Amino acid sequence: MRAGEPQDLFIQVVDVHGNIAESTSVTASLNASLGELEASPTGLGYWQFTGKKVGTYELVLEDNGAIHSVPLTIEAGQPVRIQASMSRDGIAEGDVVLLNAFATDVYGNTLNIPKANTTISCTAGSASFVTNGTWEVEIDNGGTDRSCTVSWSGLLTQTFFDVEDVLLGGAVGSTNTAMTMAAVSCSCSSPCWSPSRGRPLKPPRTGLRTRLTMMRTSLRRRSFAVQESRTKRLSMSATVSRLNR
């Protein structure tokens, strides 16, 4: 039987003389959270059982000391809600991520969602069926508030997530960060593109650095020579002054 769908049981009792009568005071030992038994509007001797929790049980019926056991299997009932989620966070362009979806009945029992009559649409990329309740999504479009919509059995749900943009051959992050990385990575062997000027940047001139270094060295030498010449002149002046005295 399916959860949430009442089923009629026709119950009779037999006395020690073999007389048969419809049962009017039956009780069930099954916990009320798993299922409930109550008098049916169908008529005398009919009792209505409504299962709630998926599982296999033994329904024990008792009427004035007479006991009878009925094997019972409860399956999930009609779906009333769909839930969906991505298999992980931190999704970036180029990733392949699993989309998991399942349905629940009025008592919270889970139902697998099959491929048949199920529609999946994702704004981040295409989805392909893997197994009941699981689809594989190839992430092609980055951005915030990407979504996947699942539709089945007249029910619909959406799950939202963010996708990191992948720039400059695999770097993940914002455009500003990517441009900074590009500026740092410029080398002498290959020009880098200048987004503001719309043309390649010239490679750094290493020869100019060498010439500047040589000029600094030459200036230091000249400064030392001038200082030495001044010292000599002062020394000579002092000598002449002593001689004149």
mmCIF file of C-alpha atoms in Angstrom:
data_model
loop_
_atom_site.group_PDB
_atom_site.id
_atom_site.type_symbol
_atom_site.label_atom_id
_atom_site.label_comp_id
_atom_site.label_asym_id
_atom_site.label_seq_id
_atom_site.Cartn_x
_atom_site.Cartn_y
_atom_site.Cartn_z
ATOM 1 C CA MET A 1 0.000 0.000 0.000
ATOM 2 C CA ARG A 2 1.048 3.628 -0.510
ATOM 3 C CA ALA A 3 1.438 6.119 2.301
ATOM 4 C CA GLY A 4 -1.495 8.460 2.686
ATOM 5 C CA GLU A 5 -3.917 6.238 0.753
ATOM 6 C CA PRO A 6 -6.499 4.591 3.094
ATOM 7 C CA GLN A 7 -7.167 0.884 2.559
ATOM 8 C CA ASP A 8 -10.246 -0.984 3.794
ATOM 9 C CA LEU A 9 -9.863 -4.167 5.817
ATOM 10 C CA PHE A 10 -12.875 -6.437 6.340
ATOM 11 C CA ILE A 11 -12.504 -8.044 9.765
ATOM 12 C CA GLN A 12 -14.638 -10.792 11.323
ATOM 13 C CA VAL A 13 -14.415 -12.621 14.640
ATOM 14 C CA VAL A 14 -15.302 -16.257 15.402
ATOM 15 C CA ASP A 15 -16.442 -17.486 18.836
ATOM 16 C CA VAL A 16 -15.760 -20.900 20.379
ATOM 17 C CA HIS A 17 -18.871 -22.289 18.750
ATOM 18 C CA GLY A 18 -17.804 -21.200 15.281
ATOM 19 C CA ASN A 19 -20.194 -18.312 15.066
ATOM 20 C CA ILE A 20 -18.935 -15.500 12.808
ATOM 21 C CA ALA A 21 -19.629 -11.822 13.330
ATOM 22 C CA GLU A 22 -18.252 -8.552 12.000
ATOM 23 C CA SER A 23 -15.647 -7.022 14.258
ATOM 24 C CA THR A 24 -16.691 -3.777 15.909
ATOM 25 C CA SER A 25 -13.866 -3.126 18.373
ATOM 26 C CA VAL A 26 -10.546 -3.765 16.710
ATOM 27 C CA THR A 27 -7.287 -2.232 17.902
ATOM 28 C CA ALA A 28 -3.888 -2.225 16.204
ATOM 29 C CA SER A 29 -0.531 -2.510 17.928
ATOM 30 C CA LEU A 30 1.303 -0.488 15.257
ATOM 31 C CA ASN A 31 2.658 2.869 16.388
ATOM 32 C CA ALA A 32 0.458 5.769 15.271
ATOM 33 C CA SER A 33 3.442 7.477 13.624
ATOM 34 C CA LEU A 34 3.696 4.524 11.211
ATOM 35 C CA GLY A 35 -0.011 4.152 10.431
ATOM 36 C CA GLU A 36 -3.517 4.502 11.826
ATOM 37 C CA LEU A 37 -6.527 2.156 11.972
ATOM 38 C CA GLU A 38 -10.061 3.513 12.297
ATOM 39 C CA ALA A 39 -13.620 2.471 11.514
ATOM 40 C CA SER A 40 -14.407 2.746 7.812
ATOM 41 C CA PRO A 41 -17.498 4.500 6.454
ATOM 42 C CA THR A 42 -17.896 1.559 4.078
ATOM 43 C CA GLY A 43 -19.932 -0.410 6.599
ATOM 44 C CA LEU A 44 -20.010 -2.815 9.547
ATOM 45 C CA GLY A 45 -16.875 -4.935 9.888
ATOM 46 C CA TYR A 46 -14.810 -2.631 7.663
ATOM 47 C CA TRP A 47 -11.806 -0.885 9.097
ATOM 48 C CA GLN A 48 -9.670 1.657 7.345
ATOM 49 C CA PHE A 49 -5.893 1.623 7.654
ATOM 50 C CA THR A 50 -3.733 4.547 6.477
ATOM 51 C CA GLY A 51 0.019 4.011 6.274
ATOM 52 C CA LYS A 52 2.401 6.877 6.999
ATOM 53 C CA LYS A 53 6.004 5.697 7.143
ATOM 54 C CA VAL A 54 7.726 3.708 4.401
ATOM 55 C CA GLY A 55 8.771 0.235 5.546
ATOM 56 C CA THR A 56 7.768 -3.387 6.118
ATOM 57 C CA TYR A 57 5.776 -4.117 9.255
ATOM 58 C CA GLU A 58 3.502 -6.638 10.923
ATOM 59 C CA LEU A 59 0.075 -5.222 11.675
ATOM 60 C CA VAL A 60 -1.294 -6.982 14.771
ATOM 61 C CA LEU A 61 -5.100 -6.742 15.113
ATOM 62 C CA GLU A 62 -6.910 -7.549 18.349
ATOM 63 C CA ASP A 63 -10.605 -7.832 19.220
ATOM 64 C CA ASN A 64 -11.576 -9.006 22.719
ATOM 65 C CA GLY A 65 -8.543 -11.265 23.063
ATOM 66 C CA ALA A 66 -8.658 -12.576 19.494
ATOM 67 C CA ILE A 67 -5.436 -11.718 17.660
ATOM 68 C CA HIS A 68 -4.528 -11.779 14.002
ATOM 69 C CA SER A 69 -1.335 -10.551 12.287
ATOM 70 C CA VAL A 70 -1.199 -9.065 8.801
ATOM 71 C CA PRO A 71 2.116 -8.507 6.945
ATOM 72 C CA LEU A 72 2.245 -4.940 5.752
ATOM 73 C CA THR A 73 4.450 -3.030 3.298
ATOM 74 C CA ILE A 74 4.116 0.736 3.033
ATOM 75 C CA GLU A 75 5.557 2.579 0.042
ATOM 76 C CA ALA A 76 5.944 6.307 -0.534
ATOM 77 C CA GLY A 77 2.747 8.097 -1.462
ATOM 78 C CA GLN A 78 1.941 10.742 -4.031
ATOM 79 C CA PRO A 79 4.682 13.383 -4.349
ATOM 80 C CA VAL A 80 3.780 16.811 -3.050
ATOM 81 C CA ARG A 81 7.172 18.506 -3.179
ATOM 82 C CA ILE A 82 10.471 18.424 -5.100
ATOM 83 C CA GLN A 83 13.847 19.446 -3.705
ATOM 84 C CA ALA A 84 17.086 19.920 -5.643
ATOM 85 C CA SER A 85 20.670 20.900 -4.846
ATOM 86 C CA MET A 86 24.131 20.943 -6.413
ATOM 87 C CA SER A 87 26.579 18.344 -5.114
ATOM 88 C CA ARG A 88 29.101 20.962 -3.932
ATOM 89 C CA ASP A 89 29.915 24.660 -3.536
ATOM 90 C CA GLY A 90 32.779 26.582 -5.098
ATOM 91 C CA ILE A 91 31.688 26.002 -8.701
ATOM 92 C CA ALA A 92 33.684 27.519 -11.576
ATOM 93 C CA GLU A 93 33.389 27.613 -15.349
ATOM 94 C CA GLY A 94 34.527 24.338 -16.891
ATOM 95 C CA ASP A 95 33.505 22.220 -13.895
ATOM 96 C CA VAL A 96 31.200 19.207 -14.105
ATOM 97 C CA VAL A 97 28.863 19.111 -11.102
ATOM 98 C CA LEU A 98 26.111 16.702 -10.076
ATOM 99 C CA LEU A 99 22.560 17.945 -9.615
ATOM 100 C CA ASN A 100 20.636 15.877 -7.063
ATOM 101 C CA ALA A 101 16.832 15.964 -6.950
ATOM 102 C CA PHE A 102 14.188 14.025 -5.048
ATOM 103 C CA ALA A 103 10.508 14.254 -4.193
ATOM 104 C CA THR A 104 8.665 13.785 -0.909
ATOM 105 C CA ASP A 105 5.114 12.799 -0.053
ATOM 106 C CA VAL A 106 2.876 14.386 2.560
ATOM 107 C CA TYR A 107 4.590 12.385 5.340
ATOM 108 C CA GLY A 108 8.127 13.207 4.226
ATOM 109 C CA ASN A 109 8.878 9.861 2.568
ATOM 110 C CA THR A 110 11.373 10.160 -0.271
ATOM 111 C CA LEU A 111 10.675 9.246 -3.886
ATOM 112 C CA ASN A 112 13.300 8.838 -6.590
ATOM 113 C CA ILE A 113 12.811 11.045 -9.628
ATOM 114 C CA PRO A 114 13.200 9.042 -12.859
ATOM 115 C CA LYS A 115 14.306 10.301 -16.251
ATOM 116 C CA ALA A 116 10.860 9.763 -17.780
ATOM 117 C CA ASN A 117 8.624 12.838 -17.755
ATOM 118 C CA THR A 118 11.312 14.895 -16.022
ATOM 119 C CA THR A 119 12.524 18.215 -17.397
ATOM 120 C CA ILE A 120 15.849 19.754 -16.336
ATOM 121 C CA SER A 121 16.972 23.212 -17.449
ATOM 122 C CA CYS A 122 20.068 25.023 -16.144
ATOM 123 C CA THR A 123 21.209 28.566 -16.910
ATOM 124 C CA ALA A 124 24.825 27.578 -16.176
ATOM 125 C CA GLY A 125 25.076 24.808 -18.790
ATOM 126 C CA SER A 126 23.585 21.606 -20.154
ATOM 127 C CA ALA A 127 22.388 18.702 -17.979
ATOM 128 C CA SER A 128 22.512 14.976 -18.775
ATOM 129 C CA PHE A 129 20.848 12.078 -16.926
ATOM 130 C CA VAL A 130 23.067 9.821 -14.784
ATOM 131 C CA THR A 131 20.675 7.777 -12.652
ATOM 132 C CA ASN A 132 17.350 8.260 -10.878
ATOM 133 C CA GLY A 133 17.520 11.582 -9.064
ATOM 134 C CA THR A 134 20.953 12.555 -10.418
ATOM 135 C CA TRP A 135 21.989 14.665 -13.412
ATOM 136 C CA GLU A 136 25.402 15.863 -14.555
ATOM 137 C CA VAL A 137 25.712 19.587 -15.305
ATOM 138 C CA GLU A 138 28.532 20.935 -17.491
ATOM 139 C CA ILE A 139 29.203 24.471 -16.262
ATOM 140 C CA ASP A 140 29.694 26.835 -19.203
ATOM 141 C CA ASN A 141 28.333 30.193 -18.020
ATOM 142 C CA GLY A 142 29.744 32.068 -15.048
ATOM 143 C CA GLY A 143 27.957 34.616 -12.908
ATOM 144 C CA THR A 144 25.816 35.002 -9.825
ATOM 145 C CA ASP A 145 22.346 33.551 -9.349
ATOM 146 C CA ARG A 146 22.786 30.703 -11.821
ATOM 147 C CA SER A 147 19.942 28.201 -11.466
ATOM 148 C CA CYS A 148 18.678 24.744 -12.346
ATOM 149 C CA THR A 149 14.954 24.051 -12.658
ATOM 150 C CA VAL A 150 13.515 20.564 -12.129
ATOM 151 C CA SER A 151 9.992 19.706 -13.244
ATOM 152 C CA TRP A 152 8.331 16.329 -12.614
ATOM 153 C CA SER A 153 4.839 14.989 -11.961
ATOM 154 C CA GLY A 154 3.316 18.459 -12.069
ATOM 155 C CA LEU A 155 5.793 19.766 -9.480
ATOM 156 C CA LEU A 156 8.613 22.257 -9.954
ATOM 157 C CA THR A 157 11.625 23.440 -7.971
ATOM 158 C CA GLN A 158 14.677 25.643 -8.523
ATOM 159 C CA THR A 159 18.108 25.679 -6.941
ATOM 160 C CA PHE A 160 20.350 28.753 -7.164
ATOM 161 C CA PHE A 161 24.153 28.947 -7.057
ATOM 162 C CA ASP A 162 27.083 31.151 -8.101
ATOM 163 C CA VAL A 163 29.666 30.270 -10.736
ATOM 164 C CA GLU A 164 33.174 31.765 -10.708
ATOM 165 C CA ASP A 165 34.283 33.268 -14.024
ATOM 166 C CA VAL A 166 37.478 31.729 -15.397
ATOM 167 C CA LEU A 167 39.675 34.291 -17.176
ATOM 168 C CA LEU A 168 42.991 34.328 -19.033
ATOM 169 C CA GLY A 169 43.346 30.628 -19.662
ATOM 170 C CA GLY A 170 42.261 29.246 -16.323
ATOM 171 C CA ALA A 171 42.730 31.985 -13.714
ATOM 172 C CA VAL A 172 39.717 32.224 -11.427
ATOM 173 C CA GLY A 173 38.620 35.598 -10.099
ATOM 174 C CA SER A 174 37.430 39.070 -11.019
ATOM 175 C CA THR A 175 38.427 40.979 -14.151
ATOM 176 C CA ASN A 176 40.506 43.463 -12.113
ATOM 177 C CA THR A 177 42.450 40.656 -10.463
ATOM 178 C CA ALA A 178 43.018 38.979 -13.803
ATOM 179 C CA MET A 179 44.329 42.191 -15.399
ATOM 180 C CA THR A 180 46.716 42.701 -12.465
ATOM 181 C CA MET A 181 47.984 39.153 -12.927
ATOM 182 C CA ALA A 182 48.448 39.851 -16.616
ATOM 183 C CA ALA A 183 50.475 43.006 -15.912
ATOM 184 C CA VAL A 184 52.777 41.159 -13.506
ATOM 185 C CA SER A 185 53.282 38.259 -15.885
ATOM 186 C CA CYS A 186 54.541 40.428 -18.808
ATOM 187 C CA SER A 187 58.006 39.274 -19.898
ATOM 188 C CA CYS A 188 60.737 40.502 -22.180
ATOM 189 C CA SER A 189 60.201 37.732 -24.695
ATOM 190 C CA SER A 190 56.529 38.434 -25.445
ATOM 191 C CA PRO A 191 54.477 41.685 -25.434
ATOM 192 C CA CYS A 192 51.409 42.081 -23.220
ATOM 193 C CA TRP A 193 48.140 43.605 -24.277
ATOM 194 C CA SER A 194 47.230 47.040 -22.962
ATOM 195 C CA PRO A 195 43.403 47.196 -22.477
ATOM 196 C CA SER A 196 43.464 50.994 -21.998
ATOM 197 C CA ARG A 197 45.511 51.761 -25.158
ATOM 198 C CA GLY A 198 44.227 48.896 -27.260
ATOM 199 C CA ARG A 199 47.725 47.811 -28.344
ATOM 200 C CA PRO A 200 50.551 45.583 -27.092
ATOM 201 C CA LEU A 201 52.901 46.924 -24.452
ATOM 202 C CA LYS A 202 56.563 47.107 -25.438
ATOM 203 C CA PRO A 203 58.863 44.765 -23.560
ATOM 204 C CA PRO A 204 61.047 46.408 -20.908
ATOM 205 C CA ARG A 205 64.350 47.826 -22.199
ATOM 206 C CA THR A 206 67.022 46.060 -20.203
ATOM 207 C CA GLY A 207 69.794 47.966 -22.051
ATOM 208 C CA LEU A 208 68.547 51.249 -20.615
ATOM 209 C CA ARG A 209 68.910 49.891 -17.081
ATOM 210 C CA THR A 210 72.543 48.946 -17.838
ATOM 211 C CA ARG A 211 73.345 52.436 -19.202
ATOM 212 C CA LEU A 212 71.755 54.093 -16.156
ATOM 213 C CA THR A 213 73.882 51.955 -13.853
ATOM 214 C CA MET A 214 77.045 52.891 -15.752
ATOM 215 C CA MET A 215 76.163 56.616 -15.574
ATOM 216 C CA ARG A 216 75.671 56.402 -11.798
ATOM 217 C CA THR A 217 79.093 54.728 -11.422
ATOM 218 C CA SER A 218 80.764 57.404 -13.584
ATOM 219 C CA LEU A 219 79.168 60.205 -11.566
ATOM 220 C CA ARG A 220 80.423 58.663 -8.328
ATOM 221 C CA ARG A 221 83.961 58.497 -9.740
ATOM 222 C CA ARG A 222 83.872 62.153 -10.867
ATOM 223 C CA SER A 223 82.567 63.274 -7.498
ATOM 224 C CA PHE A 224 85.402 61.425 -5.767
ATOM 225 C CA ALA A 225 87.988 63.018 -8.126
ATOM 226 C CA VAL A 226 86.650 66.539 -7.491
ATOM 227 C CA GLN A 227 86.702 65.962 -3.739
ATOM 228 C CA GLU A 228 90.293 64.694 -3.931
ATOM 229 C CA SER A 229 91.365 67.750 -6.000
ATOM 230 C CA ARG A 230 89.823 70.133 -3.457
ATOM 231 C CA THR A 231 91.681 68.389 -0.652
ATOM 232 C CA LYS A 232 95.010 68.764 -2.466
ATOM 233 C CA ARG A 233 94.424 72.472 -3.110
ATOM 234 C CA LEU A 234 93.624 73.122 0.540
ATOM 235 C CA SER A 235 96.779 71.276 1.597
ATOM 236 C CA MET A 236 98.962 73.337 -0.761
ATOM 237 C CA SER A 237 97.433 76.605 0.473
ATOM 238 C CA ALA A 238 98.242 75.694 4.046
ATOM 239 C CA THR A 239 101.887 74.956 3.131
ATOM 240 C CA VAL A 240 102.369 78.280 1.315
ATOM 241 C CA SER A 241 100.926 80.158 4.275
ATOM 242 C CA ARG A 242 103.428 78.619 6.676
ATOM 243 C CA LEU A 243 106.335 79.449 4.365
ATOM 244 C CA ASN A 244 105.330 83.099 4.125
ATOM 245 C CA ARG A 245 105.414 83.374 7.887
#
